[in-house]
Amino acid sequence: MIEIFVNDQSLHVNEGVLLIEALIQNRIDIPYFCYHEALGMDGNCRMCMVGIEGQKRPQIACDTIVKAGMRVHTTGERIEDVRRRILELELVNHPVDCPICDQAGECKLQDFYMDYGLYDSAVSKGEKVHGAKHVDLGANVMLDQERCVLCARCTRFTCNITKTHELGIIGRGDHARISTMPGRKLSNPYAMNVVDLCPVGALTSKDFRFAQRVWFLSSTPSVCHSCAKGCNIFIDHNAPKYQKERIYRFRPRRNDAVNGHFICDAGRLSYKSLNDHRLTCNNPDAMDRAKALIQAAHNIALLVDANLYCEQLDALVAFAQRIGAQLYCPNQCYYDEGFGDEWLRRPWRAANLAHINTLGITQSTPSEAHDLIISFNHPDLSSLTCKHKIAFSTHEGVEADVVLALRSWAEEAGTLINITA
Amino acid sequence: MRDARIVSRRFELPQSHTLEVARAHGAYTRLSEAFDKTPSELIEIIDQSGLRGKGGGGAGAGEKWKLMLPHDPRPKYLAVNCDESEPGTFKDRQIITKDPHLLIEGIILTCYAIGARAAYIYIRGEYRAHQQILQAAIDEAEAAGLLHVKGAPLLITVHRGAGAYICGEKSALLESMEGKRGHPRLKPKQKECEWYFGNPTLVNNVETIASVPFILYEGAAAYRSFGTEKSPGTLLFALSGHVQRPGVYEAEFGTSMMAYIEHFGGGIRKGKKLKAVIPGGASTAVLTAQEALEACLDYESMQSLYSALGTGGMIVMDEDTDMVLALKNLLEFYRHESCGQCTPCREGTGLADTLLSRVLEGHGNTGDIDKLLELASTMDGQTICVFAPAVAIVIRGFLLKFRSEFEARMHA
Amino acid sequence: MFTFTPQNLQKIEALKSRYPSPNALALPLLWMVQEQEGTISLEAMEAAAPFCDLPPIELYRIATFYTMFKLAPTGRHHIQLCKTLSCALCGKAEILAHLQERLGIGVGEMTPDGRFSLEQVECLGSCGTAPVMQINDVNFENLTPKKIDEILKALS
């Protein structure tokens, strides 16, 4: 650890880190477009200007390594003036139409304008360089070239992270723009991360755009259930007037031990199944009928879904003992070899298989000797034959003697054990 | 005016580009003299000579050569900058077409000194015909068994650019040579050599390398007998614009600008009066006629006039020149050539051009001059390379020195 | 389908040995494509990419960065008139007007028979012999309207 001084405040930071990292980690305001913790520095936006004592000119914090005793200023008339003027140039060819832009509310350009700009923009009067407004890049990603600030985050993502090389900056000078190779599409299982990476409204999700203003959304931290990896996410949800609570999108939530800054597109879009065809209420006599079936049964199988939380599974173990049932979690329905990859996607497509293993629950199909199966949301219930079935389910469409509504994982709190390998 | 032909000595000979003629007039005849010395002795001579890079920046060549650390185990490279895209500059093409063997000899010597066994000449794409002459000379030299460094084979490859001014910037040049867009690289915090695919590399301008044989054979003192203390030697200065005889003429540093224009250029065309001179390629601050009278063609004189020697390519403008149009012309150039990487440059060059367009369309007002000057200061010193600062210099030069012409175009 | 000619394939092999990485072949490959085909098609970029070990998008980015690479067809005689300061000071405007009148086309246009196309370009590095233009790879310097007439006549 070394000591540096930012705005005369002493900070202890790791040796060798970039100044911008030190500032971000210590929650010191610094504007930037091109730097990203997962992508590193690029030095093109020139927004992260700071004053460093002993240096004649303002320096960009993303291209500065911290040095012991370094004295840095992130505020002050001179620095703010430089930032204000660079920001003004950013707006030369950027439409000033935040009210109709889908990024409004989570746009860095808008934020920095509120922080540093607030001028009568003399630059907007001139003829702007026009670009294509609605380019369907593929993979649910829409590009508005005019809103782009050419920070190159998206191109660095496809170049350095996914190494799929779909996106690039083409052209030159103020006619430079983001593009795919004409005739080719953005297509990789992680493509939609570019929407989160884009600091402005240039890349938007076809799935989310214009669905909801972001300031109406509440974000709840959660964990994706799309596979065993356990990528950390935010669930962005809202209850529109006179409607039920709906989930509008999943976004990656940073966890360096699991998923870093990213999630896969399949996981990202898996929110949809939590909104539709939900089972929300029970028949008034459902509980009584279930009770009767349990009491009448001689040999009960209790089927549990590997997406249930540890607490739920533990409770079900106790319940099984109480009613003398045998526990099962047939696992073949969770295995999807084609889904797995070297990065975030695991072939086991359930969130809590590790705990199923720990509990020693049988992972094969129940024997035919059972005269009653009670399923807790197991996806494969329909393929099993049994005299009687009771289904606790989050969704409609389950065939059983008695069907009872279950809350979805997004509506419950609990613990999951992921499989990172 | 004293004859000071070092690089252009063989230019006037018939068939000077051929090996036969070059050899008959001394080319490649003294290589063994240099090979008898150690590489570090040669670098020391270059350092002593005070040779400064002739591509525009004027950095000390010896200092740069010393950054090529002899014990580095990685392969070393020489990249010769023949991108020559600075408006008003057309001197390197004289060397590669009139005495390519002088350049090749310089490359052999330089590679020996820095320990390189491969050299690349990055030539601008537009110089197709000139490239063919250069390539023929390399082929001739190779066939004659001359391409070696003290017996070790030396590979000289001509690498053709494809139309990008910024590739004259040394790190953009290397990016381009690595098969990328010509985006300048972020500058290191300490002094170090350049890197080509991660290997130590020296980048020098054609004329710099072409000066090397004379210095190494005749000695540092002989080179220093030309020019001034801080600007030793000679330069292929060039004249274009409103002069009688535009062209490239070698002269020693320290020569009076007006004497040069009179002596070589035959003065201003059609008996007109001088209005302004851009002294060293478009990116140096324009001088008024009064300043041109005081100016000498060396680094220190230009610095004292708050301009720069640059490439030594003078663009001469007579009394009838419309300075607003002249600036507009240059701003269009910079807008077209900005690589687009950094915000201040990408957007600033475009905005400057747009603002001046508005003035020319009759929609300007006096505030636009200040707007342009403020824009110049935003572009100055905030970017990865010196492209945007150069544009700032150009804008300031024209606006501050010829302000009344701009004001005359404005509506109050 | 684009393929390099056998001569070019040979040239590529020879070039490979001259550089520390095949990536360096990007510009030489695009030049070869252009010399072979006249323009650089997307298909050709896809075909050339493996030779320099780069993804096709990189070649596309390069092709759109360097102004001499032609992604669209030009006339058989592609006239590029220098518009930068020294040429402008020495009568470029007059030359341009004359060219436009003689060819009956504007800047960025092609004659209907496809013989000529006209473009203005930035500094060609021939400021001492301004005004200058390039037709394909050949420089024409110290232009005057009369000289333009002679050049165009010789090309007809």
XYZ file of C-alpha atoms in Angstrom, chain B residues 44 81 103 108 181-182 311 377-379:
10
model
C 28.517 8.575 -30.227
C 9.482 7.259 -42.060
C 19.146 6.325 -48.088
C 22.914 -0.075 -43.578
C -5.543 1.500 -38.296
C -3.104 4.354 -37.836
C 9.783 19.923 -41.804
C -7.171 25.746 -26.236
C -9.485 22.749 -25.665
C -7.643 20.860 -28.386
